[in-house]
Amino acid sequence: MASALYALAALVGGAAYLYRVRRSELLPLLARNLLWLILGGFLGANLGGAAMLVSRLTGAALPFALKDTSILGALLGGTATALWLCRRYAVSFWSAADQGIPALPLALSIGRLGCFARGCCYGAPTASWLGLYLPDRAGNWLPRYPTQLLSAAANLLIFLALLAVERYGRPREGELTRLFFALFLLKRFGIEFLRGDALPAVLGPLNTTHLTCLAGLALVGAVSLTQRNP
């Protein structure tokens, strides 16, 4: 079931992306390079696992804990690939990103249902009304925060928010993409506090995922200021 949902997420996300750019003059370029974007996201998602493998092989300790796969890494890899492609073909990154970005939270929403079916990305035990009787990866069933379902719902809301802003807000070039990153990073920052597989804290209650989200939000804010005041 999990594999089917992950595949569905990729198919729906890809179809939504191509549907949105169907009337764009960039359609041939965007369609031709969609696989490069997927590959960049895949490589970025596995950066943590690659770093841990190198650490084990060389015996060199990592300065902080990492996860073997990461959505944040996938966004980093996909964004880096998009920047490279836009530079290569002399295309505005913001214009190209704005056209396809709403498809991303839609795909991520479905992908989190795959995480729920797989049992990964599980929540911490809780006695609150939010708790559902769910397992962790070891098969230990307890009332837990349904973090996969919360993430799926939040990603769907981000998707709807982007469509609403695009239709009624008249965003300037790049604002839709920056709004996605801001909303996603805020969502990921908050959900991390509820995760049962969260990394160890490195700065007060914050772990490397929290710090990565804060760094990303600072970058989004800085870029937004420079774009408003060129």
PDB file of C-alpha atoms in Angstrom:
ATOM      1  CA  MET A   1       0.000   0.000   0.000  1.00  0.00           C
ATOM      2  CA  ALA A   2       2.768   2.461   0.913  1.00  0.00           C
ATOM      3  CA  SER A   3       4.599   1.926  -2.384  1.00  0.00           C
ATOM      4  CA  ALA A   4       1.355   2.422  -4.311  1.00  0.00           C
ATOM      5  CA  LEU A   5       0.690   5.702  -2.497  1.00  0.00           C
ATOM      6  CA  TYR A   6       4.240   6.929  -3.133  1.00  0.00           C
ATOM      7  CA  ALA A   7       3.819   6.090  -6.816  1.00  0.00           C
ATOM      8  CA  LEU A   8       0.437   7.840  -6.843  1.00  0.00           C
ATOM      9  CA  ALA A   9       2.025  10.918  -5.279  1.00  0.00           C
ATOM     10  CA  ALA A  10       4.636  11.040  -8.037  1.00  0.00           C
ATOM     11  CA  LEU A  11       2.036  10.520 -10.769  1.00  0.00           C
ATOM     12  CA  VAL A  12      -0.415  13.097  -9.413  1.00  0.00           C
ATOM     13  CA  GLY A  13       2.344  15.606  -8.750  1.00  0.00           C
ATOM     14  CA  GLY A  14       3.816  15.142 -12.220  1.00  0.00           C
ATOM     15  CA  ALA A  15       0.401  15.350 -13.884  1.00  0.00           C
ATOM     16  CA  ALA A  16      -0.520  18.492 -11.924  1.00  0.00           C
ATOM     17  CA  TYR A  17       2.828  20.042 -12.835  1.00  0.00           C
ATOM     18  CA  LEU A  18       2.385  19.353 -16.549  1.00  0.00           C
ATOM     19  CA  TYR A  19      -1.246  20.533 -16.434  1.00  0.00           C
ATOM     20  CA  ARG A  20      -0.230  23.839 -14.922  1.00  0.00           C
ATOM     21  CA  VAL A  21       2.497  24.493 -17.500  1.00  0.00           C
ATOM     22  CA  ARG A  22       0.511  23.187 -20.479  1.00  0.00           C
ATOM     23  CA  ARG A  23       0.000  26.668 -21.957  1.00  0.00           C
ATOM     24  CA  SER A  24       3.430  27.989 -21.085  1.00  0.00           C
ATOM     25  CA  GLU A  25       5.992  28.734 -23.745  1.00  0.00           C
ATOM     26  CA  LEU A  26       8.379  26.849 -21.478  1.00  0.00           C
ATOM     27  CA  LEU A  27       6.342  23.622 -21.685  1.00  0.00           C
ATOM     28  CA  PRO A  28       8.818  21.671 -23.882  1.00  0.00           C
ATOM     29  CA  LEU A  29      11.711  22.715 -21.659  1.00  0.00           C
ATOM     30  CA  LEU A  30       9.894  22.011 -18.388  1.00  0.00           C
ATOM     31  CA  ALA A  31       8.539  18.647 -19.540  1.00  0.00           C
ATOM     32  CA  ARG A  32      11.909  17.567 -20.903  1.00  0.00           C
ATOM     33  CA  ASN A  33      13.678  18.325 -17.638  1.00  0.00           C
ATOM     34  CA  LEU A  34      11.060  16.997 -15.194  1.00  0.00           C
ATOM     35  CA  LEU A  35      13.080  13.821 -14.681  1.00  0.00           C
ATOM     36  CA  TRP A  36      16.147  15.899 -13.810  1.00  0.00           C
ATOM     37  CA  LEU A  37      14.143  17.651 -11.099  1.00  0.00           C
ATOM     38  CA  ILE A  38      12.948  14.312  -9.724  1.00  0.00           C
ATOM     39  CA  LEU A  39      16.511  12.969  -9.765  1.00  0.00           C
ATOM     40  CA  GLY A  40      17.803  16.065  -7.980  1.00  0.00           C
ATOM     41  CA  GLY A  41      15.126  15.695  -5.320  1.00  0.00           C
ATOM     42  CA  PHE A  42      15.916  12.003  -4.882  1.00  0.00           C
ATOM     43  CA  LEU A  43      19.636  12.648  -4.458  1.00  0.00           C
ATOM     44  CA  GLY A  44      18.967  15.475  -2.020  1.00  0.00           C
ATOM     45  CA  ALA A  45      16.602  13.300   0.009  1.00  0.00           C
ATOM     46  CA  ASN A  46      19.357  10.732   0.485  1.00  0.00           C
ATOM     47  CA  LEU A  47      22.179  13.112   1.403  1.00  0.00           C
ATOM     48  CA  GLY A  48      21.855  12.175   5.070  1.00  0.00           C
ATOM     49  CA  GLY A  49      22.080   8.468   4.322  1.00  0.00           C
ATOM     50  CA  ALA A  50      25.129   9.036   2.116  1.00  0.00           C
ATOM     51  CA  ALA A  51      26.823  11.079   4.844  1.00  0.00           C
ATOM     52  CA  MET A  52      26.161   8.358   7.437  1.00  0.00           C
ATOM     53  CA  LEU A  53      27.521   5.690   5.085  1.00  0.00           C
ATOM     54  CA  VAL A  54      30.717   7.673   4.532  1.00  0.00           C
ATOM     55  CA  SER A  55      30.975   8.177   8.290  1.00  0.00           C
ATOM     56  CA  ARG A  56      30.730   4.434   8.924  1.00  0.00           C
ATOM     57  CA  LEU A  57      33.219   3.567   6.188  1.00  0.00           C
ATOM     58  CA  THR A  58      35.802   6.151   7.232  1.00  0.00           C
ATOM     59  CA  GLY A  59      35.226   6.022  10.979  1.00  0.00           C
ATOM     60  CA  ALA A  60      34.824   9.803  11.050  1.00  0.00           C
ATOM     61  CA  ALA A  61      32.109  10.946  13.436  1.00  0.00           C
ATOM     62  CA  LEU A  62      29.474  13.338  12.149  1.00  0.00           C
ATOM     63  CA  PRO A  63      29.206  16.615  14.092  1.00  0.00           C
ATOM     64  CA  PHE A  64      25.421  16.159  14.421  1.00  0.00           C
ATOM     65  CA  ALA A  65      22.755  13.523  13.880  1.00  0.00           C
ATOM     66  CA  LEU A  66      21.149  13.113  10.463  1.00  0.00           C
ATOM     67  CA  LYS A  67      18.251  11.141   9.025  1.00  0.00           C
ATOM     68  CA  ASP A  68      18.889   8.676   6.224  1.00  0.00           C
ATOM     69  CA  THR A  69      16.158  10.272   4.079  1.00  0.00           C
ATOM     70  CA  SER A  70      14.639  13.727   4.374  1.00  0.00           C
ATOM     71  CA  ILE A  71      11.947  15.802   2.677  1.00  0.00           C
ATOM     72  CA  LEU A  72      14.017  18.900   3.443  1.00  0.00           C
ATOM     73  CA  GLY A  73      16.944  17.327   1.623  1.00  0.00           C
ATOM     74  CA  ALA A  74      14.675  16.541  -1.322  1.00  0.00           C
ATOM     75  CA  LEU A  75      13.592  20.190  -1.504  1.00  0.00           C
ATOM     76  CA  LEU A  76      17.212  21.301  -1.359  1.00  0.00           C
ATOM     77  CA  GLY A  77      18.231  18.902  -4.115  1.00  0.00           C
ATOM     78  CA  GLY A  78      15.262  19.771  -6.304  1.00  0.00           C
ATOM     79  CA  THR A  79      15.792  23.509  -5.858  1.00  0.00           C
ATOM     80  CA  ALA A  80      19.502  23.251  -6.633  1.00  0.00           C
ATOM     81  CA  THR A  81      18.698  21.270  -9.779  1.00  0.00           C
ATOM     82  CA  ALA A  82      16.070  23.813 -10.842  1.00  0.00           C
ATOM     83  CA  LEU A  83      18.528  26.679 -10.353  1.00  0.00           C
ATOM     84  CA  TRP A  84      21.126  24.856 -12.451  1.00  0.00           C
ATOM     85  CA  LEU A  85      18.637  24.117 -15.238  1.00  0.00           C
ATOM     86  CA  CYS A  86      17.339  27.695 -15.319  1.00  0.00           C
ATOM     87  CA  ARG A  87      20.873  29.038 -15.473  1.00  0.00           C
ATOM     88  CA  ARG A  88      21.759  26.584 -18.229  1.00  0.00           C
ATOM     89  CA  TYR A  89      18.785  27.540 -20.392  1.00  0.00           C
ATOM     90  CA  ALA A  90      18.751  31.254 -19.448  1.00  0.00           C
ATOM     91  CA  VAL A  91      15.260  31.033 -17.945  1.00  0.00           C
ATOM     92  CA  SER A  92      13.929  33.003 -14.978  1.00  0.00           C
ATOM     93  CA  PHE A  93      13.976  30.658 -11.985  1.00  0.00           C
ATOM     94  CA  TRP A  94      11.092  32.457 -10.260  1.00  0.00           C
ATOM     95  CA  SER A  95       8.876  32.403 -13.326  1.00  0.00           C
ATOM     96  CA  ALA A  96       9.479  28.704 -13.951  1.00  0.00           C
ATOM     97  CA  ALA A  97       9.074  27.810 -10.267  1.00  0.00           C
ATOM     98  CA  ASP A  98       5.831  29.752  -9.843  1.00  0.00           C
ATOM     99  CA  GLN A  99       4.241  27.842 -12.700  1.00  0.00           C
ATOM    100  CA  GLY A 100       4.818  24.425 -11.170  1.00  0.00           C
ATOM    101  CA  ILE A 101       5.192  24.937  -7.414  1.00  0.00           C
ATOM    102  CA  PRO A 102       1.548  24.256  -6.345  1.00  0.00           C
ATOM    103  CA  ALA A 103       1.886  20.699  -7.641  1.00  0.00           C
ATOM    104  CA  LEU A 104       4.539  19.999  -4.998  1.00  0.00           C
ATOM    105  CA  PRO A 105       2.453  20.229  -1.787  1.00  0.00           C
ATOM    106  CA  LEU A 106      -0.275  18.211  -3.501  1.00  0.00           C
ATOM    107  CA  ALA A 107       2.211  15.412  -4.183  1.00  0.00           C
ATOM    108  CA  LEU A 108       3.651  15.692  -0.670  1.00  0.00           C
ATOM    109  CA  SER A 109       0.173  15.392   0.825  1.00  0.00           C
ATOM    110  CA  ILE A 110      -0.392  12.057  -0.908  1.00  0.00           C
ATOM    111  CA  GLY A 111       3.145  10.950  -0.093  1.00  0.00           C
ATOM    112  CA  ARG A 112       2.492  11.419   3.627  1.00  0.00           C
ATOM    113  CA  LEU A 113      -0.381   8.968   3.344  1.00  0.00           C
ATOM    114  CA  GLY A 114       2.245   6.523   2.116  1.00  0.00           C
ATOM    115  CA  CYS A 115       4.254   7.257   5.259  1.00  0.00           C
ATOM    116  CA  PHE A 116       1.142   6.523   7.331  1.00  0.00           C
ATOM    117  CA  ALA A 117       0.661   3.182   5.572  1.00  0.00           C
ATOM    118  CA  ARG A 118       4.338   2.330   5.967  1.00  0.00           C
ATOM    119  CA  GLY A 119       4.515   3.329   9.628  1.00  0.00           C
ATOM    120  CA  CYS A 120       7.457   5.703   9.212  1.00  0.00           C
ATOM    121  CA  CYS A 121       7.610   9.358  10.306  1.00  0.00           C
ATOM    122  CA  TYR A 122       5.453   8.345  13.283  1.00  0.00           C
ATOM    123  CA  GLY A 123       4.381  10.557  16.154  1.00  0.00           C
ATOM    124  CA  ALA A 124       5.427  10.653  19.778  1.00  0.00           C
ATOM    125  CA  PRO A 125       3.190   8.970  22.369  1.00  0.00           C
ATOM    126  CA  THR A 126       0.476  11.268  23.711  1.00  0.00           C
ATOM    127  CA  ALA A 127      -2.519  11.222  26.035  1.00  0.00           C
ATOM    128  CA  SER A 128      -4.165  14.156  24.232  1.00  0.00           C
ATOM    129  CA  TRP A 129      -7.346  13.963  22.171  1.00  0.00           C
ATOM    130  CA  LEU A 130      -5.209  13.994  19.038  1.00  0.00           C
ATOM    131  CA  GLY A 131      -3.786  10.582  19.852  1.00  0.00           C
ATOM    132  CA  LEU A 132      -4.489   7.609  17.611  1.00  0.00           C
ATOM    133  CA  TYR A 133      -3.491   4.034  18.383  1.00  0.00           C
ATOM    134  CA  LEU A 134      -0.565   3.657  15.980  1.00  0.00           C
ATOM    135  CA  PRO A 135       2.718   1.730  15.747  1.00  0.00           C
ATOM    136  CA  ASP A 136       6.286   2.906  15.432  1.00  0.00           C
ATOM    137  CA  ARG A 137       8.722   1.241  13.036  1.00  0.00           C
ATOM    138  CA  ALA A 138       9.419  -1.472  15.639  1.00  0.00           C
ATOM    139  CA  GLY A 139       5.719  -2.365  15.853  1.00  0.00           C
ATOM    140  CA  ASN A 140       5.078  -0.837  19.284  1.00  0.00           C
ATOM    141  CA  TRP A 141       1.433   0.279  19.345  1.00  0.00           C
ATOM    142  CA  LEU A 142       0.594   3.298  21.517  1.00  0.00           C
ATOM    143  CA  PRO A 143      -1.653   6.369  21.363  1.00  0.00           C
ATOM    144  CA  ARG A 144       0.481   8.676  19.214  1.00  0.00           C
ATOM    145  CA  TYR A 145       0.246  11.978  17.429  1.00  0.00           C
ATOM    146  CA  PRO A 146      -0.818  11.092  13.864  1.00  0.00           C
ATOM    147  CA  THR A 147       2.017  13.175  12.429  1.00  0.00           C
ATOM    148  CA  GLN A 148       1.737  11.632   8.965  1.00  0.00           C
ATOM    149  CA  LEU A 149      -1.947  12.586   8.721  1.00  0.00           C
ATOM    150  CA  LEU A 150      -1.307  16.028  10.203  1.00  0.00           C
ATOM    151  CA  SER A 151       1.426  16.597   7.617  1.00  0.00           C
ATOM    152  CA  ALA A 152      -0.824  15.359   4.818  1.00  0.00           C
ATOM    153  CA  ALA A 153      -3.596  17.753   5.876  1.00  0.00           C
ATOM    154  CA  ALA A 154      -1.175  20.666   6.265  1.00  0.00           C
ATOM    155  CA  ASN A 155       0.350  20.037   2.834  1.00  0.00           C
ATOM    156  CA  LEU A 156      -3.126  19.966   1.294  1.00  0.00           C
ATOM    157  CA  LEU A 157      -3.944  23.283   2.980  1.00  0.00           C
ATOM    158  CA  ILE A 158      -0.712  24.757   1.599  1.00  0.00           C
ATOM    159  CA  PHE A 159      -1.736  23.574  -1.874  1.00  0.00           C
ATOM    160  CA  LEU A 160      -5.144  25.251  -1.529  1.00  0.00           C
ATOM    161  CA  ALA A 161      -3.574  28.414  -0.091  1.00  0.00           C
ATOM    162  CA  LEU A 162      -1.216  28.715  -3.061  1.00  0.00           C
ATOM    163  CA  LEU A 163      -4.096  28.347  -5.509  1.00  0.00           C
ATOM    164  CA  ALA A 164      -6.114  30.981  -3.623  1.00  0.00           C
ATOM    165  CA  VAL A 165      -3.219  33.452  -3.524  1.00  0.00           C
ATOM    166  CA  GLU A 166      -2.495  32.856  -7.194  1.00  0.00           C
ATOM    167  CA  ARG A 167      -6.115  33.491  -8.156  1.00  0.00           C
ATOM    168  CA  TYR A 168      -7.086  36.320  -5.830  1.00  0.00           C
ATOM    169  CA  GLY A 169      -3.839  37.810  -4.537  1.00  0.00           C
ATOM    170  CA  ARG A 170      -2.113  38.808  -7.783  1.00  0.00           C
ATOM    171  CA  PRO A 171       1.331  37.748  -6.546  1.00  0.00           C
ATOM    172  CA  ARG A 172       4.444  39.169  -8.129  1.00  0.00           C
ATOM    173  CA  GLU A 173       7.016  36.929  -9.746  1.00  0.00           C
ATOM    174  CA  GLY A 174       8.560  34.575  -7.209  1.00  0.00           C
ATOM    175  CA  GLU A 175       6.123  35.320  -4.393  1.00  0.00           C
ATOM    176  CA  LEU A 176       4.177  32.093  -4.876  1.00  0.00           C
ATOM    177  CA  THR A 177       7.345  30.005  -4.652  1.00  0.00           C
ATOM    178  CA  ARG A 178       8.611  31.854  -1.599  1.00  0.00           C
ATOM    179  CA  LEU A 179       5.202  31.505   0.066  1.00  0.00           C
ATOM    180  CA  PHE A 180       5.343  27.755  -0.449  1.00  0.00           C
ATOM    181  CA  PHE A 181       8.770  27.483   1.152  1.00  0.00           C
ATOM    182  CA  ALA A 182       7.754  29.692   4.086  1.00  0.00           C
ATOM    183  CA  LEU A 183       4.568  27.740   4.798  1.00  0.00           C
ATOM    184  CA  PHE A 184       6.218  24.361   4.344  1.00  0.00           C
ATOM    185  CA  LEU A 185       9.165  25.202   6.604  1.00  0.00           C
ATOM    186  CA  LEU A 186       6.830  26.533   9.308  1.00  0.00           C
ATOM    187  CA  LYS A 187       4.758  23.355   9.068  1.00  0.00           C
ATOM    188  CA  ARG A 188       7.835  21.119   9.221  1.00  0.00           C
ATOM    189  CA  PHE A 189       9.233  23.073  12.175  1.00  0.00           C
ATOM    190  CA  GLY A 190       6.047  22.574  14.176  1.00  0.00           C
ATOM    191  CA  ILE A 191       5.477  18.932  13.272  1.00  0.00           C
ATOM    192  CA  GLU A 192       9.004  18.030  14.380  1.00  0.00           C
ATOM    193  CA  PHE A 193       8.013  18.671  18.003  1.00  0.00           C
ATOM    194  CA  LEU A 194       5.358  15.939  17.681  1.00  0.00           C
ATOM    195  CA  ARG A 195       7.504  13.334  15.941  1.00  0.00           C
ATOM    196  CA  GLY A 196       8.426  10.125  17.735  1.00  0.00           C
ATOM    197  CA  ASP A 197      11.474   9.629  15.518  1.00  0.00           C
ATOM    198  CA  ALA A 198      12.800  13.167  15.963  1.00  0.00           C
ATOM    199  CA  LEU A 199      16.549  13.691  16.040  1.00  0.00           C
ATOM    200  CA  PRO A 200      18.278  14.512  19.363  1.00  0.00           C
ATOM    201  CA  ALA A 201      18.189  18.143  20.472  1.00  0.00           C
ATOM    202  CA  VAL A 202      21.356  20.139  19.811  1.00  0.00           C
ATOM    203  CA  LEU A 203      20.311  23.638  20.932  1.00  0.00           C
ATOM    204  CA  GLY A 204      17.828  23.748  23.789  1.00  0.00           C
ATOM    205  CA  PRO A 205      14.706  21.917  22.554  1.00  0.00           C
ATOM    206  CA  LEU A 206      15.755  22.297  18.918  1.00  0.00           C
ATOM    207  CA  ASN A 207      17.348  19.611  16.750  1.00  0.00           C
ATOM    208  CA  THR A 208      19.009  19.837  13.342  1.00  0.00           C
ATOM    209  CA  THR A 209      15.645  19.676  11.566  1.00  0.00           C
ATOM    210  CA  HIS A 210      14.392  22.683  13.546  1.00  0.00           C
ATOM    211  CA  LEU A 211      17.593  24.599  12.849  1.00  0.00           C
ATOM    212  CA  THR A 212      17.442  23.742   9.151  1.00  0.00           C
ATOM    213  CA  CYS A 213      13.874  25.059   8.993  1.00  0.00           C
ATOM    214  CA  LEU A 214      14.864  28.275  10.774  1.00  0.00           C
ATOM    215  CA  ALA A 215      17.812  28.759   8.416  1.00  0.00           C
ATOM    216  CA  GLY A 216      15.513  28.169   5.456  1.00  0.00           C
ATOM    217  CA  LEU A 217      12.971  30.685   6.762  1.00  0.00           C
ATOM    218  CA  ALA A 218      15.724  33.264   7.257  1.00  0.00           C
ATOM    219  CA  LEU A 219      16.884  32.671   3.681  1.00  0.00           C
ATOM    220  CA  VAL A 220      13.339  33.001   2.324  1.00  0.00           C
ATOM    221  CA  GLY A 221      12.930  36.257   4.247  1.00  0.00           C
ATOM    222  CA  ALA A 222      16.233  37.632   2.998  1.00  0.00           C
ATOM    223  CA  VAL A 223      15.454  36.717  -0.610  1.00  0.00           C
ATOM    224  CA  SER A 224      11.995  38.274  -0.318  1.00  0.00           C
ATOM    225  CA  LEU A 225      13.522  41.539   0.899  1.00  0.00           C
ATOM    226  CA  THR A 226      16.056  41.633  -1.925  1.00  0.00           C
ATOM    227  CA  GLN A 227      13.353  40.919  -4.505  1.00  0.00           C
ATOM    228  CA  ARG A 228      11.165  43.726  -3.164  1.00  0.00           C
ATOM    229  CA  ASN A 229      14.090  46.155  -3.050  1.00  0.00           C
ATOM    230  CA  PRO A 230      16.277  45.262  -6.054  1.00  0.00           C
TER     231      PRO A 230
END
